[in-house]
Amino acid sequence: MTDPDLTTNRSISKVELISRWRRKHPGQPLPEKMIGKPVRTMSGVVPVTLLTKPYPCPGKCIFCPNDVRMPKSYLSAEPGAQRAAANNFDPYNQVSSRLQSYYANGHTTEKVELIILGGTWSAYPLPYKIWFIGRCFEALNEFKPDKKLGAPQISGEAAWPRLLKAQKINETASTRCVGLSIETRPDFITLGQLIELRQMGCTKIQIGIQSLDNRVLRLNRRGHTVAATKKAIKLLRSFGFKIQAHWMANLYGSTPAKDIADFKKLFGQIWYRPDELKIYPCSLIETAELMNYCRKKLWRPYSRAELMRVMVLVLPMVEPYCRVSRMIRDFSSDDIVVGNKTTNFRQLVEARAKNIKEIRYREIKNILVKPDDLRLEIITYTTSIGREKFLQWVTKENQIAGFLRLCLPRVEAPVKELAGAAIIRELHVYGHALALGGLGRTQHSGLGKQLLAAAERLAKGYKKLSVISSIGTKKYYQKHGFKDGQLYQHLQLVD
Ligand code: SF4
């Protein structure tokens, strides 16, 4: 966008306008209308997506694209992949350049969620993973909007002490990590892996479950069973991780009716019930093995009407405690041989579906809301390890302004540190990602504090209330009486 510069009679870019405004009003938040694509940080946090280096995945899934320039499952034309390749997959430069771009477009960069994508994280060598995460934290700690970035590095020297030092600095840095996720497969979720991920500061796991039907998993050469998915989700939950499941429609061997029945299990059965969901209808990519199946007429994409019907029927099945983060992949239409190419497919589905309850549809966005106009609602559901309480602040219209996920386990804790603990798995209050300590529209209005107090009451009978905090939210919980443990923070509960 350009605006006329009246003093020099030339057009200036939005970025330049923002920069001038900041120079004139140092320390003040930018007027909302000046922010470019405000929806990007509408949920209160700046999401920074970055990719690991190209590396083979142990999976052999027939629908998965093969692009040697990319980590498995990604295509070079996807926007996130393009940014990663432009930085030669260097984590430091990926984080820094993305934040610089956000800042230049008027977003604040104090609270960052790191979303690490690429094949199966657990299959990468440990030294690479330590180096990668360490460099992400260093990029946050050293972030400057106008810093000139050095030559990108694809790998480097790994050391736990260096990573831990960077995490320590990040606890009080001006750009803090308030969430960190990786993606992996169910059969790679082990006790050792999850301890390692907590040491790295991870709070959310994206897990490719794809189908809850063993026959479909086998036909698509997923290499794991439904039992592995159940076991993985159970372990993730007992560690308190936030669980984002990936589920696919239109896989080889499935039908619209089978997909609908499969999806029903996601929320109907205690084994699954994810916190977030990515729904990916299968698209045919030239380099995927599925191409051969299509040529032999063994598989075909659903017609637009079939796919629409499946999505319109499954979306209302998503329970109010789950957020549907995505409904289609970011593949460019040039890469899709056959399959859905409509980029606003989600909007079309939402316009047709009835009674949508999922979180993203109900987020308060930038609507001004007074805490008095909100009521606290508690949803209780059973999981494979006990009960879960989803506490949500909602308006009269059922829009959501904040929530807390409280896990009340009834099974033995996976690590000693969590023995006798109720676990806060997530606390989120919506509002623009204003500066830490600043006054947002709904953030910092005491809603988070009240959610914590309610969680403490609901955890009665447990020895302590533990939280799977991010490195950058530790100070917040310390302020509310939590003490640092090894992998979690804890509040001792009195009888
Ligand atoms: S596990 Fe994931 S990344 Fe690996 S082949 Fe299967 S779909 Fe692709």
XYZ file of C-alpha atoms and ligand atoms in Angstrom:
503
model
C 0.000 0.000 0.000
C 1.256 3.514 -0.704
C 0.117 6.876 0.584
C 0.867 10.241 -0.911
C 3.632 12.042 0.928
C 2.229 15.559 0.888
C 5.510 17.286 1.726
C 7.492 15.850 -1.154
C 4.618 14.957 -3.440
C 5.731 11.334 -3.801
C 4.226 8.044 -2.724
C 5.712 6.358 0.315
C 5.311 2.765 1.355
C 3.374 1.580 4.376
C 6.638 0.372 5.916
C 8.116 3.862 5.610
C 4.957 5.420 7.070
C 5.190 3.093 10.074
C 8.863 3.848 10.509
C 8.212 7.621 10.457
C 5.362 7.270 12.929
C 7.576 5.305 15.316
C 10.324 7.919 15.125
C 7.792 10.628 15.948
C 6.094 8.697 18.788
C 8.851 6.682 20.482
C 7.634 3.980 22.866
C 3.970 4.360 21.906
C 1.892 1.532 20.452
C 1.120 1.926 16.770
C -2.492 2.816 15.858
C -4.186 -0.435 14.908
C -5.177 0.726 11.440
C -1.520 1.165 10.495
C -0.618 -2.473 11.201
C -0.182 -4.602 8.076
C -2.277 -7.803 8.098
C -3.278 -7.374 11.771
C -4.972 -10.783 11.694
C -1.504 -12.390 11.832
C -1.029 -11.349 15.466
C -4.695 -11.098 16.377
C -4.483 -14.056 18.739
C -2.035 -12.103 20.874
C 1.259 -13.655 19.822
C 3.569 -13.305 16.815
C 3.820 -16.709 15.093
C 7.230 -17.401 13.559
C 7.244 -20.479 11.356
C 10.609 -21.924 10.379
C 11.779 -25.063 8.634
C 14.505 -27.533 9.469
C 17.041 -28.431 6.785
C 16.200 -30.966 4.045
C 16.526 -34.381 5.633
C 15.007 -37.811 4.987
C 11.979 -38.893 6.996
C 11.609 -42.489 8.200
C 8.009 -42.418 6.904
C 7.073 -43.802 3.487
C 3.598 -42.272 3.203
C 2.330 -42.518 -0.362
C 0.668 -39.085 -0.332
C 3.764 -37.232 0.909
C 5.532 -35.004 -1.633
C 9.220 -35.461 -2.379
C 11.180 -32.300 -2.980
C 14.900 -32.807 -2.392
C 15.345 -29.088 -1.785
C 12.996 -29.261 1.207
C 12.504 -31.192 4.437
C 10.095 -34.077 3.780
C 6.484 -33.158 3.105
C 7.213 -29.540 2.119
C 7.276 -28.015 -1.345
C 9.523 -25.155 -2.336
C 6.593 -23.039 -3.551
C 4.925 -22.920 -0.111
C 5.358 -19.435 1.403
C 7.038 -20.673 4.607
C 9.323 -22.942 2.589
C 10.340 -20.062 0.330
C 11.325 -17.966 3.333
C 13.292 -20.887 4.789
C 15.135 -21.531 1.523
C 15.936 -17.822 1.147
C 17.741 -18.135 4.506
C 19.343 -21.462 3.583
C 17.393 -23.050 6.491
C 19.506 -21.128 9.011
C 17.347 -20.944 12.178
C 18.907 -17.679 13.355
C 18.302 -15.875 10.091
C 14.841 -17.376 9.624
C 13.716 -16.095 13.031
C 15.444 -12.711 12.694
C 14.245 -11.929 9.178
C 10.665 -12.963 9.965
C 10.606 -10.769 13.059
C 12.126 -7.878 11.122
C 9.360 -8.223 8.571
C 6.667 -8.290 11.275
C 8.203 -5.252 12.955
C 8.459 -3.307 9.705
C 4.762 -3.962 9.112
C 3.800 -2.531 12.470
C 3.536 -5.623 14.664
C 5.103 -5.753 18.098
C 7.610 -8.535 18.557
C 7.670 -9.096 22.304
C 5.830 -12.427 22.418
C 6.822 -15.018 19.871
C 5.573 -18.514 19.177
C 8.214 -20.575 17.381
C 6.631 -23.124 15.053
C 9.299 -25.505 13.799
C 8.219 -27.521 10.780
C 9.835 -30.134 8.598
C 9.343 -33.885 8.227
C 9.803 -35.722 11.510
C 11.688 -33.645 14.086
C 12.456 -36.713 16.215
C 14.388 -38.302 13.331
C 16.947 -35.470 13.082
C 20.280 -36.050 14.856
C 20.328 -34.716 18.421
C 23.321 -32.363 17.882
C 21.456 -30.690 15.006
C 18.326 -30.266 17.130
C 20.248 -28.728 20.035
C 22.044 -26.342 17.683
C 18.822 -25.446 15.847
C 16.829 -24.559 18.968
C 19.790 -22.793 20.556
C 20.132 -20.554 17.507
C 16.396 -19.779 17.608
C 16.719 -18.536 21.188
C 19.863 -16.569 20.338
C 17.996 -14.909 17.460
C 15.205 -13.867 19.839
C 17.678 -12.595 22.443
C 19.646 -10.546 19.928
C 16.712 -9.343 17.845
C 17.054 -5.845 16.417
C 14.690 -4.519 13.741
C 17.527 -3.173 11.608
C 20.259 -5.726 12.326
C 22.218 -6.816 9.269
C 22.176 -10.604 9.161
C 25.307 -12.658 8.594
C 25.816 -15.425 6.048
C 23.335 -18.261 6.702
C 24.547 -21.499 8.306
C 22.792 -24.813 7.711
C 24.318 -26.499 10.762
C 26.745 -25.687 13.546
C 28.305 -26.728 16.800
C 25.836 -28.074 19.321
C 26.099 -27.842 23.075
C 23.476 -28.099 25.795
C 25.175 -25.442 27.998
C 24.949 -22.924 25.164
C 21.255 -23.703 24.596
C 20.480 -23.489 28.324
C 22.318 -20.172 28.563
C 20.297 -18.765 25.647
C 17.082 -19.951 27.338
C 18.073 -18.273 30.613
C 18.679 -14.982 28.805
C 15.352 -15.310 27.016
C 13.438 -15.457 30.316
C 13.881 -11.686 30.626
C 14.647 -10.697 27.016
C 12.513 -8.101 25.264
C 11.577 -10.672 22.603
C 10.468 -13.798 24.454
C 9.511 -17.255 23.345
C 5.984 -17.869 24.665
C 5.412 -21.117 22.764
C 7.519 -23.648 20.883
C 6.235 -26.490 18.736
C 7.734 -29.228 16.580
C 6.112 -31.865 14.379
C 6.571 -35.602 14.554
C 4.952 -39.034 14.103
C 3.089 -41.095 16.739
C 5.639 -43.936 16.703
C 8.448 -41.507 17.588
C 6.809 -40.277 20.779
C 8.767 -41.860 23.617
C 9.466 -40.973 27.223
C 13.056 -40.016 26.364
C 11.974 -37.858 23.418
C 9.467 -35.948 25.521
C 11.951 -35.262 28.318
C 14.391 -33.990 25.696
C 11.703 -31.774 24.153
C 10.868 -30.263 27.530
C 14.561 -29.553 28.086
C 14.536 -27.720 24.771
C 11.590 -25.576 25.900
C 8.939 -27.226 23.738
C 5.290 -26.742 24.744
C 3.290 -28.130 21.817
C 3.627 -31.192 19.614
C 2.168 -31.393 16.138
C 1.447 -35.048 15.585
C 0.497 -36.572 12.245
C -2.242 -39.074 12.999
C -3.883 -38.771 9.534
C -6.437 -41.568 10.037
C -7.892 -43.629 12.863
C -8.405 -46.665 10.643
C -5.648 -49.302 10.572
C -6.545 -50.371 7.049
C -6.238 -46.822 5.712
C -2.958 -46.326 7.597
C -1.596 -49.546 6.103
C -2.751 -48.761 2.558
C -1.086 -45.357 2.753
C 2.120 -46.895 4.192
C 2.033 -44.757 7.285
C 4.197 -47.260 9.120
C 2.293 -47.032 12.407
C -1.008 -48.240 13.799
C -3.935 -46.637 15.584
C -2.620 -48.208 18.801
C 0.596 -46.176 18.382
C -1.479 -43.001 18.016
C -3.439 -43.754 21.193
C -0.250 -44.475 23.115
C 1.465 -41.323 21.836
C -1.431 -39.028 22.717
C -1.693 -40.586 26.167
C 2.000 -39.961 26.835
C 1.887 -36.426 25.435
C -1.081 -35.635 27.628
C 0.551 -37.014 30.756
C 3.516 -34.705 30.075
C 1.116 -31.768 29.738
C 2.037 -30.976 26.137
C -0.467 -29.174 23.980
C -1.508 -31.603 21.246
C -2.079 -30.501 17.690
C -3.265 -33.410 15.550
C -3.074 -33.559 11.756
C -5.918 -35.506 10.174
C -6.461 -36.165 6.471
C -9.560 -36.666 4.366
C -9.656 -38.464 1.021
C -6.751 -40.820 1.747
C -6.301 -43.886 -0.444
C -8.784 -46.527 0.737
C -11.187 -44.066 2.329
C -14.524 -42.671 1.176
C -16.510 -39.586 2.219
C -18.692 -41.743 4.490
C -15.638 -43.430 6.060
C -13.959 -40.056 6.599
C -16.974 -38.727 8.451
C -17.088 -41.853 10.646
C -13.330 -41.599 11.256
C -13.534 -37.948 12.243
C -16.324 -38.716 14.701
C -13.857 -40.857 16.690
C -11.492 -37.883 17.095
C -13.782 -36.278 19.634
C -16.060 -39.194 20.479
C -13.320 -41.411 21.915
C -11.252 -40.600 24.991
C -8.017 -41.616 23.238
C -7.834 -38.559 21.017
C -9.630 -35.254 21.796
C -6.821 -32.984 20.511
C -6.386 -29.354 21.569
C -5.741 -28.201 18.031
C -6.363 -29.726 14.663
C -5.111 -29.357 11.116
C -7.510 -30.890 8.635
C -5.808 -31.675 5.353
C -7.786 -33.069 2.447
C -5.351 -35.147 0.395
C -4.061 -33.266 -2.673
C -2.223 -35.037 -5.454
C 1.335 -33.766 -5.850
C 3.362 -34.869 -8.875
C 6.272 -36.208 -6.807
C 4.128 -38.286 -4.416
C 3.763 -42.010 -4.945
C 0.008 -41.517 -4.926
C 0.436 -40.310 -8.515
C 0.860 -43.954 -9.621
C -2.313 -44.938 -7.793
C -4.144 -42.145 -9.537
C -2.820 -43.197 -12.961
C -3.978 -46.765 -12.287
C -7.365 -45.354 -11.247
C -6.988 -46.770 -7.733
C -7.445 -43.352 -6.155
C -9.181 -40.157 -7.187
C -9.689 -36.847 -5.427
C -13.164 -36.139 -4.125
C -15.232 -33.866 -6.283
C -15.595 -30.364 -4.918
C -19.147 -31.178 -3.774
C -18.000 -34.376 -2.005
C -15.171 -32.599 -0.210
C -17.402 -29.693 0.755
C -19.972 -32.089 2.201
C -17.346 -33.905 4.294
C -15.946 -30.649 5.673
C -19.345 -29.102 6.344
C -20.319 -32.189 8.324
C -17.077 -32.670 10.274
C -16.392 -29.064 11.304
C -19.357 -28.910 13.730
C -18.099 -32.144 15.349
C -15.064 -30.267 16.684
C -15.633 -29.632 20.379
C -15.387 -26.098 21.869
C -12.025 -26.905 23.506
C -10.301 -27.525 20.176
C -8.926 -24.991 17.702
C -8.934 -25.851 14.011
C -5.698 -24.156 12.991
C -5.899 -25.068 9.310
C -8.234 -26.624 6.837
C -6.081 -26.958 3.735
C -2.348 -27.134 3.050
C -0.481 -24.100 1.759
C 0.440 -25.887 -1.514
C 0.523 -23.641 -4.551
C -2.189 -24.517 -7.077
C 0.608 -25.102 -9.639
C 1.893 -27.983 -7.491
C -1.501 -29.652 -7.100
C -2.074 -32.046 -9.994
C -5.624 -32.790 -8.903
C -7.471 -31.917 -5.716
C -8.769 -28.825 -4.012
C -7.204 -25.621 -5.355
C -9.580 -23.167 -3.717
C -7.590 -21.110 -1.248
C -10.613 -19.694 0.613
C -12.122 -23.165 1.021
C -12.364 -22.737 4.781
C -14.498 -19.614 4.466
C -16.833 -21.447 2.105
C -17.122 -24.343 4.548
C -17.761 -22.005 7.483
C -20.487 -20.238 5.525
C -22.313 -23.550 5.012
C -21.628 -25.398 8.283
C -24.068 -25.084 11.167
C -23.287 -24.824 14.865
C -19.502 -24.401 14.675
C -18.043 -24.537 18.175
C -14.280 -24.726 17.581
C -12.048 -22.010 19.054
C -10.710 -20.222 15.974
C -14.215 -19.498 14.720
C -15.090 -17.932 18.087
C -11.912 -15.926 18.788
C -12.627 -12.394 19.940
C -10.160 -10.928 17.428
C -9.824 -7.163 17.921
C -13.242 -6.556 19.434
C -13.131 -4.367 22.506
C -14.617 -6.237 25.438
C -15.050 -5.304 29.082
C -14.171 -8.053 31.564
C -17.644 -7.531 33.118
C -19.263 -8.642 29.863
C -17.535 -12.007 30.043
C -18.554 -15.131 31.896
C -16.331 -18.010 32.903
C -17.533 -21.329 31.548
C -15.984 -24.681 32.441
C -16.178 -27.680 30.122
C -15.200 -31.043 31.606
C -14.295 -34.049 29.488
C -12.683 -37.425 29.991
C -9.339 -38.308 28.455
C -7.178 -41.421 28.349
C -5.389 -40.304 31.529
C -8.172 -38.744 33.582
C -10.259 -35.615 33.320
C -9.644 -32.356 31.553
C -11.161 -28.993 32.442
C -11.375 -26.356 29.748
C -12.001 -22.973 31.335
C -13.085 -20.299 28.895
C -14.033 -16.640 29.108
C -16.917 -16.107 26.718
C -19.162 -13.257 25.644
C -22.950 -13.463 25.374
C -22.431 -14.430 21.726
C -20.070 -17.233 22.798
C -16.967 -15.500 21.462
C -13.882 -16.581 23.339
C -11.596 -14.039 25.053
C -9.311 -16.410 26.925
C -8.961 -19.956 28.127
C -7.008 -22.364 30.299
C -6.481 -26.103 29.847
C -6.255 -28.009 33.107
C -5.337 -31.682 33.129
C -6.396 -33.708 36.183
C -4.502 -36.982 35.750
C -5.567 -40.231 37.380
C -2.570 -42.235 36.229
C 1.002 -42.400 37.424
C 3.064 -39.378 36.384
C 5.607 -40.028 33.589
C 8.338 -38.142 35.483
C 8.905 -37.777 39.225
C 8.591 -34.016 38.996
C 4.898 -34.335 38.082
C 3.962 -36.792 40.847
C 0.722 -35.645 42.489
C 0.340 -32.722 40.091
C -2.603 -31.244 38.249
C -1.168 -29.686 35.096
C -1.936 -26.397 33.384
C -1.315 -27.245 29.742
C -2.134 -23.846 28.289
C -3.199 -20.378 29.354
C -4.155 -17.919 26.669
C -5.829 -14.533 26.810
C -6.628 -12.949 23.461
C -5.810 -9.443 22.372
C -3.307 -7.765 20.126
C 0.280 -8.748 20.885
C 0.987 -5.535 22.716
C 4.294 -4.959 24.449
C 4.938 -7.165 27.490
C 3.389 -5.403 30.457
C 1.431 -3.047 28.184
C -2.354 -2.796 28.146
C -3.912 -4.909 25.435
C -7.578 -5.033 24.572
C -8.286 -8.157 26.529
C -4.797 -9.141 27.650
C -3.466 -7.971 30.993
C -6.992 -7.259 32.189
C -6.805 -9.775 35.031
C -8.454 -12.533 32.996
C -5.335 -14.708 33.120
C -4.991 -14.234 36.862
C -8.610 -15.255 37.421
C -8.147 -18.329 35.243
C -5.151 -19.327 37.362
C -7.142 -18.840 40.559
C -9.979 -20.982 39.180
C -7.500 -23.687 38.152
C -6.074 -23.692 41.663
C -9.561 -24.278 43.090
C -10.310 -27.051 40.597
C -7.017 -28.790 41.396
C -8.114 -29.378 44.999
C -6.972 -32.796 46.153
C -3.730 -32.653 44.155
C -0.419 -31.912 45.884
C 0.557 -29.199 43.458
C -0.453 -27.279 40.388
C 2.229 -27.560 37.722
C 2.511 -25.650 34.482
C 4.235 -26.552 31.230
C 5.502 -23.017 30.821
C 7.474 -21.637 27.915
C 10.865 -20.112 28.550
C 9.407 -16.638 28.019
C 6.406 -17.085 30.326
C 8.362 -18.266 33.365
C 8.451 -14.775 34.885
C 4.665 -14.506 34.573
C 4.141 -17.692 36.570
C 6.819 -16.743 39.113
C 4.843 -13.549 39.694
C 1.862 -15.746 40.542
C 3.724 -17.838 43.089
C 5.011 -20.701 40.923
C 8.526 -21.969 41.631
C 10.885 -23.247 38.960
C 11.371 -27.015 38.797
C 13.503 -28.903 36.275
C 11.050 -29.174 33.387
C 7.974 -27.428 34.816
C 6.997 -24.735 37.316
C 4.976 -25.619 40.409
C 2.595 -24.098 42.903
C 2.262 -26.118 46.098
C -1.384 -26.601 47.051
C -2.563 -26.611 50.636
C -5.331 -28.960 51.801
S 5.771 -39.133 8.309
Fe 5.106 -37.127 7.560
S 6.895 -36.243 6.571
Fe 7.314 -38.417 6.823
S 6.686 -39.351 4.901
Fe 4.912 -39.465 6.255
S 3.725 -37.580 5.879
Fe 5.768 -37.311 4.977
